[in-house]
Each structure stands twice: as C-alpha cells, then as structure tokens.
C-alpha cells in the first residue's frame, strides 16, 4: 500500500481480495467504472476461491483489505482463527443476497409435507421439520447442509431458521463447510442435501435442475447484513487517507450498483471470466429481484439484495452484535462484556462517517439500532435528509435489542 505517481496524479496502491459472488458487485464496479481511480487509488483486485484463502492472505499481508463475511472480522478480533489478523470493518457491501437451496428429492419431500414453493421461511421450515422427523422415524441418515464458512452469515442464518422451526442444527441435521462455487456440484452429486449460499450459486443449481430454492435471507431477516469490507487494523491506523478514499469510492459505486438502469451493465461486469465467470443472463434477473426457484419458475423478492438503499453501506454495530449473539448461542465463543465490546468495535461507523463527511451523505446519527422492530419503511434522523430504514423484521417476530444482548442470548438458549 505504497504511493506512486502516475502522470501527475499521486496514486495509492492497495491489494483487495474478493470471492466470486453477486455481493462483490460494489468492489468490482468501483474498479471497472473508475471510482477507485477517481479517488487516487490503484487497486489490485484478487479473486479467491474460498473464505479461508481470504482469511489467510489477510493474515500474512498479501491482502490489505477484502470482501469478507460479516462475522469474519468479529471472529478474527476474538482470536478464533489460526493466525488471526486484527481487522476493521468500516463499510458494508450490501444487505441480503443469500438463499437456501435443496436437492430435487428433498424439495419434493418438502412439497408433500406442505411447502408451497413461495419462499416463505415459516412454511418451508415446518415442511423441512416434518421431513426431518419422518427420516428419523425411518432410521435414515441426517440431512446434510452446506455453508460457506463456520463464521458466516450463511451458517448463522441457516441455524437461526432451522432452530426457529424446531430443528436442532447440531442434532437433527449435519452442517458442513464448502466453498460457494462448489455448492451446485455437491448438490447435483448428492454429497449434500441442501445449502445456504450467496448468489449466483443458488440460481445456478435451480437453472441446472439440480434442486430448488426454498427460502431467502431477505425473508428470514429483512434488511439483514451480509458482506463487509475488512481492512487490516495496521492499514487503518497508518493510512487513514487511503481508507477514507477507499470508502468514498465504494460508496459512489454502491449508488451506481443500486440504480436499476445500471443492472444490465453491472451483470456484464460481474459475468467476466476474471470476476464471477457466470453468464450475465443468470445475473441480471437476480439484481432485479427475480429469484430462480426451479429451472422454470421465478419468484419476485422485494429487497433481495440491496447495495445502497436503506443504509446498506453503513456498518451498524448492532449487526455485529447480532452475529456475535449467534456465535455465542452456538458455542463458537463465550459471552462476556469484553467479548461483546470486541465484537461491536469490529465494525467502525466512526471511520465511515469521517470518510463520507465531505460528500454530505446521509449518515445515521446512531451506531446501533434495535433490529427487527421496523415493520414498514421508516424515515430516520441522519446528517442529511432522505435516509429510510426497514422493514427489518425477523420472520419469527423476535426483536434484537443490542442493549439487552445477555437476555437475548439466554432467551434463545432456553
């Protein structure tokens, strides 16, 4: 992350990693549409296959920043990784974007048990529970679900969905880790019965006829967090001007990505072989919220993936604390005031505000909010007019108050 002069412009170099997913869109658009260059950044974007590769390359200094899973900076700062790097998340890369896909056989069994293929998380979950119970009674093996990483929104939201429907994610099913690009093939070959992953890997499974999508993240928890930009703590401390330029360029890219009339061009950018390597015709409908449920059926999902609207780029510390609460719930770490503080401070809205202040952007005044309380789109106080949040409800009606995190953890364990 050195400075160099290109022509008469002082450029700052930085290496950033990404995994080929729809929600790398803001990073890829910032590069291709010139938002990085306009802020004096020369960015080396590196495509990685897995989250463990991202983790390790951040740890050894090959990368200074990366597109990462929302819980990863928290896990790193709690020392839950081998070679845990100290990470800061000053920018969110969007809301939503995941789905749960199952094999054709499991999908058919769920339909027989009452699922109506409309992506309703309660109906799909109750149908899955009936299948799980029938398999147990027949002495059949547990169903196996794939997630992209232990410390992922996918693992935590899959577990939340299962548990809310009366399915014990540790006893009633088996959960294994696979890189997202491998998921459709694993489903096709019967190595797994279902998975929770980001797009386009659910669409690919559905379009191939390997299975069907049964629910989506944005219906399990509306306006819910997913990927963030993680930057090594040393870069944040030593290069604040570089960090601010990076956040400004990504913010402008997020606005561009969020405009529907840019989706065809964005799909073409994402489709490139060095980016996602997936046909643009599969990506554009997803950007527009049309989710492939089967090879022939689509369901329109409001707010499936939000790159900009509803403060989608703001690193809410309440999002970090919800991830942390689930990590404690499933015994990936212990709960203490110190650990909760580390989790909350892994997300840095103060850096976000500092970077975007010159743009007169709509900046939330608070750094935390009660999650799940907004039933309709709601205007909120901000440093500029026009910020609307929500709806942000959990499908089971629960509320997460970050000021009562200890009570929330106890309630979920009971």
Tab-separated table of C-alpha atoms in Angstrom:
chain	number	residue	atom	x	y	z
A	1	UNK	CA	0.000	0.000	0.000
A	2	UNK	CA	2.575	2.471	-1.233
A	3	UNK	CA	2.196	5.778	-3.036
A	4	UNK	CA	3.369	6.303	-6.593
A	5	UNK	CA	2.943	8.995	-9.230
A	6	UNK	CA	1.007	8.148	-12.411
A	7	UNK	CA	1.233	11.100	-14.785
A	8	UNK	CA	0.765	13.991	-12.394
A	9	UNK	CA	-1.554	12.098	-10.018
A	10	UNK	CA	-0.309	10.633	-6.752
A	11	UNK	CA	-1.776	7.115	-6.649
A	12	UNK	CA	-2.015	4.871	-3.594
A	13	UNK	CA	-1.675	1.119	-4.123
A	14	UNK	CA	-3.771	-1.451	-2.260
A	15	UNK	CA	-4.500	-5.162	-2.790
A	16	UNK	CA	-8.083	-6.269	-2.125
A	17	UNK	CA	-9.426	-9.825	-2.264
A	18	UNK	CA	-12.898	-10.991	-3.268
A	19	UNK	CA	-14.817	-14.244	-3.647
A	20	UNK	CA	-16.883	-14.650	-6.865
A	21	UNK	CA	-20.319	-13.728	-5.560
A	22	UNK	CA	-23.026	-11.263	-6.541
A	23	UNK	CA	-22.263	-9.184	-3.448
A	24	UNK	CA	-18.734	-8.458	-4.655
A	25	UNK	CA	-20.568	-6.133	-7.078
A	26	UNK	CA	-19.680	-2.881	-5.330
A	27	UNK	CA	-15.949	-3.679	-5.371
A	28	UNK	CA	-15.946	-4.802	-8.991
A	29	UNK	CA	-17.994	-1.791	-10.104
A	30	UNK	CA	-15.679	0.582	-8.221
A	31	UNK	CA	-12.789	-0.804	-10.262
A	32	UNK	CA	-14.474	-1.034	-13.663
A	33	UNK	CA	-16.374	2.276	-13.505
A	34	UNK	CA	-13.352	4.268	-12.349
A	35	UNK	CA	-14.488	5.153	-8.822
A	36	UNK	CA	-11.217	3.880	-7.317
A	37	UNK	CA	-9.087	5.782	-9.808
A	38	UNK	CA	-11.075	8.978	-9.245
A	39	UNK	CA	-10.076	8.838	-5.565
A	40	UNK	CA	-6.400	8.289	-6.400
A	41	UNK	CA	-6.408	4.548	-5.738
A	42	UNK	CA	-4.634	1.892	-7.762
A	43	UNK	CA	-6.389	-1.300	-6.657
A	44	UNK	CA	-5.185	-4.832	-7.333
A	45	UNK	CA	-8.328	-6.967	-7.081
A	46	UNK	CA	-7.581	-10.632	-6.403
A	47	UNK	CA	-10.188	-13.348	-6.954
A	48	UNK	CA	-10.075	-16.066	-4.273
A	49	UNK	CA	-11.922	-19.396	-4.229
A	50	UNK	CA	-12.669	-19.645	-0.519
A	51	UNK	CA	-13.078	-17.591	2.645
A	52	UNK	CA	-10.217	-19.447	4.291
A	53	UNK	CA	-7.940	-18.221	1.489
A	54	UNK	CA	-9.125	-14.641	2.113
A	55	UNK	CA	-8.532	-15.101	5.849
A	56	UNK	CA	-5.004	-16.440	5.399
A	57	UNK	CA	-3.938	-13.857	2.820
A	58	UNK	CA	-5.102	-11.053	5.111
A	59	UNK	CA	-3.191	-12.656	7.990
A	60	UNK	CA	0.132	-12.863	6.148
A	61	UNK	CA	-0.152	-9.441	4.477
A	62	UNK	CA	-0.779	-10.495	0.868
A	63	UNK	CA	-4.012	-8.504	1.060
A	64	UNK	CA	-4.617	-5.224	2.872
A	65	UNK	CA	-8.406	-5.405	2.544
A	66	UNK	CA	-11.083	-7.826	1.366
A	67	UNK	CA	-14.727	-8.557	0.659
A	68	UNK	CA	-15.493	-10.734	3.692
A	69	UNK	CA	-18.348	-12.403	5.521
A	70	UNK	CA	-19.935	-10.162	8.150
A	71	UNK	CA	-18.873	-12.319	11.137
A	72	UNK	CA	-15.256	-12.725	9.958
A	73	UNK	CA	-13.800	-9.508	11.464
A	74	UNK	CA	-15.512	-10.367	14.767
A	75	UNK	CA	-14.103	-13.896	14.786
A	76	UNK	CA	-10.644	-12.601	13.825
A	77	UNK	CA	-10.601	-9.986	16.583
A	78	UNK	CA	-11.774	-12.561	19.135
A	79	UNK	CA	-8.813	-14.746	18.135
A	80	UNK	CA	-10.945	-17.564	16.737
A	81	UNK	CA	-8.817	-18.047	13.595
A	82	UNK	CA	-5.413	-19.596	13.233
A	83	UNK	CA	-3.113	-16.599	12.623
A	84	UNK	CA	-5.997	-14.259	13.461
A	85	UNK	CA	-5.373	-10.885	11.804
A	86	UNK	CA	-6.690	-7.757	13.513
A	87	UNK	CA	-9.447	-6.468	11.205
A	88	UNK	CA	-11.625	-3.377	10.965
A	89	UNK	CA	-14.970	-3.255	9.080
A	90	UNK	CA	-15.733	0.399	8.230
A	91	UNK	CA	-18.074	-0.288	5.288
A	92	UNK	CA	-20.873	-2.756	4.492
A	93	UNK	CA	-21.136	-4.209	0.991
A	94	UNK	CA	-24.919	-4.591	0.940
A	95	UNK	CA	-27.912	-6.188	2.635
A	96	UNK	CA	-29.365	-9.634	1.893
A	97	UNK	CA	-28.333	-11.739	-1.091
A	98	UNK	CA	-28.369	-15.321	0.249
A	99	UNK	CA	-30.770	-18.197	-0.278
A	100	UNK	CA	-31.309	-21.777	0.867
A	101	UNK	CA	-31.362	-24.374	-1.923
A	102	UNK	CA	-32.209	-28.069	-1.535
A	103	UNK	CA	-31.939	-31.121	-3.771
A	104	UNK	CA	-34.820	-32.044	-6.050
A	105	UNK	CA	-35.591	-35.057	-3.863
A	106	UNK	CA	-35.678	-33.022	-0.659
A	107	UNK	CA	-37.676	-30.295	-2.402
A	108	UNK	CA	-40.292	-32.830	-3.485
A	109	UNK	CA	-40.481	-34.258	0.050
A	110	UNK	CA	-40.939	-30.752	1.456
A	111	UNK	CA	-43.753	-30.078	-1.024
A	112	UNK	CA	-45.503	-33.258	0.096
A	113	UNK	CA	-45.121	-32.011	3.684
A	114	UNK	CA	-46.816	-28.693	2.920
A	115	UNK	CA	-44.264	-26.325	1.400
A	116	UNK	CA	-45.905	-24.191	-1.276
A	117	UNK	CA	-42.721	-23.068	-3.099
A	118	UNK	CA	-43.304	-19.372	-2.339
A	119	UNK	CA	-40.070	-18.905	-0.307
A	120	UNK	CA	-41.990	-18.407	2.950
A	121	UNK	CA	-39.447	-19.294	5.687
A	122	UNK	CA	-42.064	-20.489	8.192
A	123	UNK	CA	-43.917	-22.751	5.757
A	124	UNK	CA	-40.692	-24.115	4.246
A	125	UNK	CA	-39.202	-24.618	7.708
A	126	UNK	CA	-42.202	-26.528	9.018
A	127	UNK	CA	-42.178	-28.743	5.928
A	128	UNK	CA	-38.477	-29.423	6.439
A	129	UNK	CA	-39.143	-30.279	10.088
A	130	UNK	CA	-41.722	-32.854	9.011
A	131	UNK	CA	-39.224	-34.418	6.602
A	132	UNK	CA	-36.521	-34.491	9.305
A	133	UNK	CA	-38.884	-36.219	11.734
A	134	UNK	CA	-40.032	-38.753	9.122
A	135	UNK	CA	-36.419	-39.602	8.255
A	136	UNK	CA	-35.568	-40.071	11.921
A	137	UNK	CA	-38.552	-42.393	12.396
A	138	UNK	CA	-37.458	-44.415	9.352
A	139	UNK	CA	-33.882	-44.709	10.632
A	140	UNK	CA	-32.440	-42.721	7.707
A	141	UNK	CA	-29.237	-40.633	7.988
A	142	UNK	CA	-29.451	-36.969	8.933
A	143	UNK	CA	-29.810	-34.486	6.111
A	144	UNK	CA	-26.552	-32.689	5.286
A	145	UNK	CA	-26.484	-28.941	4.617
A	146	UNK	CA	-23.559	-26.944	3.281
A	147	UNK	CA	-22.497	-23.487	4.419
A	148	UNK	CA	-19.649	-21.401	3.058
A	149	UNK	CA	-17.696	-20.959	6.305
A	150	UNK	CA	-18.179	-21.507	10.031
A	151	UNK	CA	-18.075	-17.774	10.794
A	152	UNK	CA	-20.544	-16.756	8.096
A	153	UNK	CA	-23.928	-15.109	7.952
A	154	UNK	CA	-24.964	-18.234	5.993
A	155	UNK	CA	-24.182	-20.598	8.879
A	156	UNK	CA	-25.760	-18.309	11.474
A	157	UNK	CA	-28.927	-17.542	9.489
A	158	UNK	CA	-29.354	-21.190	8.467
A	159	UNK	CA	-29.088	-22.185	12.123
A	160	UNK	CA	-31.472	-19.395	13.154
A	161	UNK	CA	-34.038	-20.503	10.547
A	162	UNK	CA	-33.759	-24.175	11.489
A	163	UNK	CA	-33.968	-23.546	15.234
A	164	UNK	CA	-36.937	-21.172	14.893
A	165	UNK	CA	-38.758	-24.006	13.117
A	166	UNK	CA	-37.940	-26.568	15.817
A	167	UNK	CA	-34.976	-28.211	14.070
A	168	UNK	CA	-31.776	-28.580	16.113
A	169	UNK	CA	-28.979	-27.624	13.679
A	170	UNK	CA	-26.431	-29.735	15.586
A	171	UNK	CA	-28.532	-32.830	16.387
A	172	UNK	CA	-31.216	-33.072	13.694
A	173	UNK	CA	-29.117	-32.226	10.617
A	174	UNK	CA	-25.416	-32.121	9.728
A	175	UNK	CA	-23.776	-28.855	8.646
A	176	UNK	CA	-20.550	-28.950	6.594
A	177	UNK	CA	-18.365	-26.226	5.042
A	178	UNK	CA	-17.828	-25.897	1.270
A	179	UNK	CA	-16.604	-23.001	-0.911
A	180	UNK	CA	-19.626	-21.353	-2.595
A	181	UNK	CA	-18.649	-22.213	-6.210
A	182	UNK	CA	-18.626	-25.938	-5.288
A	183	UNK	CA	-22.159	-25.969	-3.857
A	184	UNK	CA	-24.209	-26.716	-7.007
A	185	UNK	CA	-21.996	-29.667	-7.964
A	186	UNK	CA	-22.110	-31.042	-4.420
A	187	UNK	CA	-25.910	-30.850	-4.540
A	188	UNK	CA	-26.046	-32.440	-8.009
A	189	UNK	CA	-23.883	-35.388	-6.938
A	190	UNK	CA	-25.754	-35.976	-3.688
A	191	UNK	CA	-22.868	-35.061	-1.405
A	192	UNK	CA	-25.168	-32.587	0.341
A	193	UNK	CA	-28.970	-32.319	0.579
A	194	UNK	CA	-29.096	-28.526	0.709
A	195	UNK	CA	-27.064	-25.410	1.318
A	196	UNK	CA	-27.155	-21.744	2.225
A	197	UNK	CA	-25.041	-19.626	-0.104
A	198	UNK	CA	-24.905	-16.294	-1.835
A	199	UNK	CA	-25.890	-15.713	-5.429
A	200	UNK	CA	-25.349	-16.757	-8.155
A	201	UNK	CA	-24.826	-20.272	-6.791
A	202	UNK	CA	-28.472	-20.880	-5.857
A	203	UNK	CA	-29.656	-19.686	-9.273
A	204	UNK	CA	-27.151	-21.983	-10.970
A	205	UNK	CA	-28.417	-25.027	-9.040
A	206	UNK	CA	-32.037	-24.143	-9.832
A	207	UNK	CA	-31.398	-23.478	-13.534
A	208	UNK	CA	-29.456	-26.749	-13.895
A	209	UNK	CA	-32.365	-28.666	-12.386
A	210	UNK	CA	-30.147	-29.805	-9.509
A	211	UNK	CA	-32.614	-28.575	-6.911
A	212	UNK	CA	-34.772	-25.672	-5.893
A	213	UNK	CA	-34.638	-22.614	-3.687
A	214	UNK	CA	-36.877	-22.904	-0.606
A	215	UNK	CA	-36.303	-19.579	1.164
A	216	UNK	CA	-34.076	-16.499	1.104
A	217	UNK	CA	-32.146	-14.445	3.626
A	218	UNK	CA	-34.233	-11.346	2.984
A	219	UNK	CA	-37.333	-13.203	4.194
A	220	UNK	CA	-35.646	-14.828	7.182
A	221	UNK	CA	-34.478	-11.356	8.266
A	222	UNK	CA	-35.447	-8.336	6.166
A	223	UNK	CA	-32.695	-5.770	5.509
A	224	UNK	CA	-30.148	-8.084	7.106
A	225	UNK	CA	-26.352	-7.748	6.957
A	226	UNK	CA	-24.125	-9.945	4.826
A	227	UNK	CA	-20.678	-8.941	3.483
A	228	UNK	CA	-18.459	-6.121	4.703
A	229	UNK	CA	-15.191	-4.587	3.636
A	230	UNK	CA	-12.490	-5.678	6.071
A	231	UNK	CA	-9.249	-3.721	6.292
A	232	UNK	CA	-6.262	-4.728	8.380
A	233	UNK	CA	-6.023	-2.653	11.544
A	234	UNK	CA	-2.475	-1.588	10.684
A	235	UNK	CA	-3.593	-0.023	7.392
A	236	UNK	CA	-6.458	1.767	9.158
A	237	UNK	CA	-4.048	3.219	11.698
A	238	UNK	CA	-1.216	4.085	9.321
A	239	UNK	CA	-3.116	5.164	6.179
A	240	UNK	CA	-6.349	6.962	7.171
A	241	UNK	CA	-6.356	8.971	3.945
A	242	UNK	CA	-6.186	5.761	1.892
A	243	UNK	CA	-9.019	4.242	3.960
A	244	UNK	CA	-11.188	7.328	3.507
A	245	UNK	CA	-10.579	7.336	-0.254
A	246	UNK	CA	-11.494	3.648	-0.384
A	247	UNK	CA	-14.768	4.197	1.478
A	248	UNK	CA	-15.734	7.161	-0.692
A	249	UNK	CA	-15.087	5.238	-3.894
A	250	UNK	CA	-17.128	2.251	-2.680
A	251	UNK	CA	-19.973	4.498	-1.548
A	252	UNK	CA	-20.184	6.049	-5.020
A	253	UNK	CA	-20.009	2.571	-6.589
A	254	UNK	CA	-22.824	1.370	-4.328
A	255	UNK	CA	-25.065	4.214	-5.552
A	256	UNK	CA	-24.264	3.190	-9.139
A	257	UNK	CA	-24.955	-0.512	-8.443
A	258	UNK	CA	-28.253	0.302	-6.760
A	259	UNK	CA	-29.678	2.075	-9.822
A	260	UNK	CA	-31.862	-0.392	-11.728
A	261	UNK	CA	-30.967	1.124	-15.101
A	262	UNK	CA	-27.330	0.087	-14.475
A	263	UNK	CA	-28.137	-3.570	-13.787
A	264	UNK	CA	-27.546	-4.796	-17.351
A	265	UNK	CA	-24.075	-3.228	-17.390
A	266	UNK	CA	-23.380	-4.460	-13.861
A	267	UNK	CA	-24.379	-8.005	-14.854
A	268	UNK	CA	-21.928	-7.814	-17.762
A	269	UNK	CA	-19.142	-6.646	-15.427
A	270	UNK	CA	-19.858	-9.443	-12.957
A	271	UNK	CA	-20.048	-12.043	-15.752
A	272	UNK	CA	-16.448	-11.583	-16.850
A	273	UNK	CA	-14.258	-14.707	-16.530
A	274	UNK	CA	-11.914	-12.962	-14.083
A	275	UNK	CA	-14.867	-11.875	-11.940
A	276	UNK	CA	-17.729	-14.383	-11.412
A	277	UNK	CA	-17.389	-16.222	-14.719
A	278	UNK	CA	-21.175	-16.708	-14.894
A	279	UNK	CA	-23.413	-15.781	-17.832
A	280	UNK	CA	-24.897	-12.303	-17.476
A	281	UNK	CA	-28.354	-13.695	-18.319
A	282	UNK	CA	-28.292	-15.555	-14.988
A	283	UNK	CA	-27.169	-12.489	-13.039
A	284	UNK	CA	-29.406	-9.678	-14.303
A	285	UNK	CA	-32.700	-11.182	-13.030
A	286	UNK	CA	-31.212	-11.627	-9.558
A	287	UNK	CA	-30.070	-7.997	-9.493
A	288	UNK	CA	-33.684	-7.107	-10.335
A	289	UNK	CA	-35.010	-9.349	-7.516
A	290	UNK	CA	-36.314	-12.190	-9.731
A	291	UNK	CA	-35.129	-15.349	-7.959
A	292	UNK	CA	-34.974	-18.666	-9.810
A	293	UNK	CA	-36.785	-21.206	-7.626
A	294	UNK	CA	-36.596	-24.066	-10.138
A	295	UNK	CA	-35.416	-24.473	-13.738
A	296	UNK	CA	-38.639	-22.844	-14.944
A	297	UNK	CA	-40.097	-20.873	-12.012
A	298	UNK	CA	-39.137	-17.437	-10.668
A	299	UNK	CA	-40.378	-15.562	-7.608
A	300	UNK	CA	-40.038	-11.797	-7.293
A	301	UNK	CA	-38.427	-10.929	-3.939
A	302	UNK	CA	-38.510	-7.389	-2.636
A	303	UNK	CA	-35.136	-6.173	-1.354
A	304	UNK	CA	-33.403	-9.468	-2.186
A	305	UNK	CA	-30.036	-7.707	-2.468
A	306	UNK	CA	-29.597	-4.039	-1.585
A	307	UNK	CA	-26.207	-2.481	-2.424
A	308	UNK	CA	-27.140	1.077	-1.407
A	309	UNK	CA	-30.688	1.825	-0.243
A	310	UNK	CA	-31.767	1.620	3.409
A	311	UNK	CA	-28.267	2.477	4.674
A	312	UNK	CA	-26.974	-0.740	3.096
A	313	UNK	CA	-23.377	0.506	3.264
A	314	UNK	CA	-23.438	1.563	6.937
A	315	UNK	CA	-21.541	-0.746	9.370
A	316	UNK	CA	-24.143	-0.983	12.140
A	317	UNK	CA	-22.615	-2.187	15.386
A	318	UNK	CA	-25.968	-3.824	16.183
A	319	UNK	CA	-25.402	-6.046	13.125
A	320	UNK	CA	-22.029	-7.035	14.541
A	321	UNK	CA	-23.594	-7.779	17.924
A	322	UNK	CA	-26.343	-9.927	16.390
A	323	UNK	CA	-23.692	-12.011	14.640
A	324	UNK	CA	-21.832	-12.230	17.950
A	325	UNK	CA	-25.009	-13.299	19.802
A	326	UNK	CA	-25.401	-16.225	17.413
A	327	UNK	CA	-21.735	-17.164	17.719
A	328	UNK	CA	-22.266	-17.375	21.475
A	329	UNK	CA	-25.574	-19.204	21.055
A	330	UNK	CA	-23.925	-21.983	19.035
A	331	UNK	CA	-20.867	-22.070	21.314
A	332	UNK	CA	-18.306	-20.753	18.861
A	333	UNK	CA	-17.198	-18.321	21.578
A	334	UNK	CA	-18.101	-17.362	25.146
A	335	UNK	CA	-20.082	-14.310	26.210
A	336	UNK	CA	-18.511	-11.573	28.321
A	337	UNK	CA	-18.656	-7.771	28.346
A	338	UNK	CA	-15.136	-7.750	26.924
A	339	UNK	CA	-16.030	-10.067	24.041
A	340	UNK	CA	-19.199	-8.111	23.283
A	341	UNK	CA	-17.111	-4.929	23.178
A	342	UNK	CA	-14.615	-6.519	20.781
A	343	UNK	CA	-17.486	-7.635	18.558
A	344	UNK	CA	-19.176	-4.213	18.488
A	345	UNK	CA	-15.916	-2.360	17.837
A	346	UNK	CA	-15.010	-4.643	14.941
A	347	UNK	CA	-17.466	-2.503	12.957
A	348	UNK	CA	-16.380	1.129	12.702
A	349	UNK	CA	-19.154	3.607	11.856
A	350	UNK	CA	-16.866	6.404	13.079
A	351	UNK	CA	-14.464	5.771	10.177
A	352	UNK	CA	-17.408	5.581	7.762
A	353	UNK	CA	-18.680	8.959	8.951
A	354	UNK	CA	-15.229	10.537	8.769
A	355	UNK	CA	-14.694	9.343	5.199
A	356	UNK	CA	-18.103	10.388	3.868
A	357	UNK	CA	-18.475	13.713	5.652
A	358	UNK	CA	-17.081	15.641	2.626
A	359	UNK	CA	-19.803	14.119	0.397
A	360	UNK	CA	-22.666	15.436	2.532
A	361	UNK	CA	-24.051	11.887	2.512
A	362	UNK	CA	-26.991	10.746	4.653
A	363	UNK	CA	-25.155	9.414	7.708
A	364	UNK	CA	-27.052	7.723	10.567
A	365	UNK	CA	-26.555	9.568	13.842
A	366	UNK	CA	-26.667	6.349	15.886
A	367	UNK	CA	-24.249	3.436	15.606
A	368	UNK	CA	-26.642	0.789	16.919
A	369	UNK	CA	-30.357	0.168	16.487
A	370	UNK	CA	-32.958	-2.299	17.677
A	371	UNK	CA	-33.070	-4.983	14.975
A	372	UNK	CA	-36.392	-6.371	13.806
A	373	UNK	CA	-38.546	-3.521	15.108
A	374	UNK	CA	-39.380	-1.753	11.814
A	375	UNK	CA	-42.430	-3.204	10.085
A	376	UNK	CA	-42.599	-0.572	7.327
A	377	UNK	CA	-40.060	1.713	5.601
A	378	UNK	CA	-39.274	4.394	8.179
A	379	UNK	CA	-37.536	7.794	7.781
A	380	UNK	CA	-34.863	8.232	10.471
A	381	UNK	CA	-32.692	11.031	11.768
A	382	UNK	CA	-29.475	11.472	9.824
A	383	UNK	CA	-26.903	14.116	8.991
A	384	UNK	CA	-28.639	14.751	5.663
A	385	UNK	CA	-32.234	14.319	4.519
A	386	UNK	CA	-33.563	11.210	2.839
A	387	UNK	CA	-32.450	8.204	4.921
A	388	UNK	CA	-35.107	5.477	5.141
A	389	UNK	CA	-34.620	2.219	7.029
A	390	UNK	CA	-36.577	-1.028	7.126
A	391	UNK	CA	-38.651	-3.019	7.160
A	392	UNK	CA	-36.165	-5.185	9.034
A	393	UNK	CA	-38.253	-7.865	10.748
A	394	UNK	CA	-37.219	-11.418	11.604
A	395	UNK	CA	-39.668	-13.981	10.214
A	396	UNK	CA	-40.422	-15.353	13.698
A	397	UNK	CA	-41.232	-11.919	15.102
A	398	UNK	CA	-38.295	-11.730	17.513
A	399	UNK	CA	-36.595	-8.437	18.329
A	400	UNK	CA	-32.877	-7.980	18.949
A	401	UNK	CA	-32.059	-5.123	21.321
A	402	UNK	CA	-28.261	-4.763	21.485
A	403	UNK	CA	-28.586	-3.175	24.933
A	404	UNK	CA	-30.097	-6.466	26.201
A	405	UNK	CA	-27.743	-8.866	24.471
A	406	UNK	CA	-27.257	-11.060	27.550
A	407	UNK	CA	-31.008	-11.567	27.941
A	408	UNK	CA	-31.344	-12.286	24.211
A	409	UNK	CA	-28.679	-14.999	24.377
A	410	UNK	CA	-30.344	-16.610	27.407
A	411	UNK	CA	-33.791	-16.495	25.779
A	412	UNK	CA	-32.507	-18.243	22.645
A	413	UNK	CA	-30.771	-20.954	24.630
A	414	UNK	CA	-33.918	-21.774	26.638
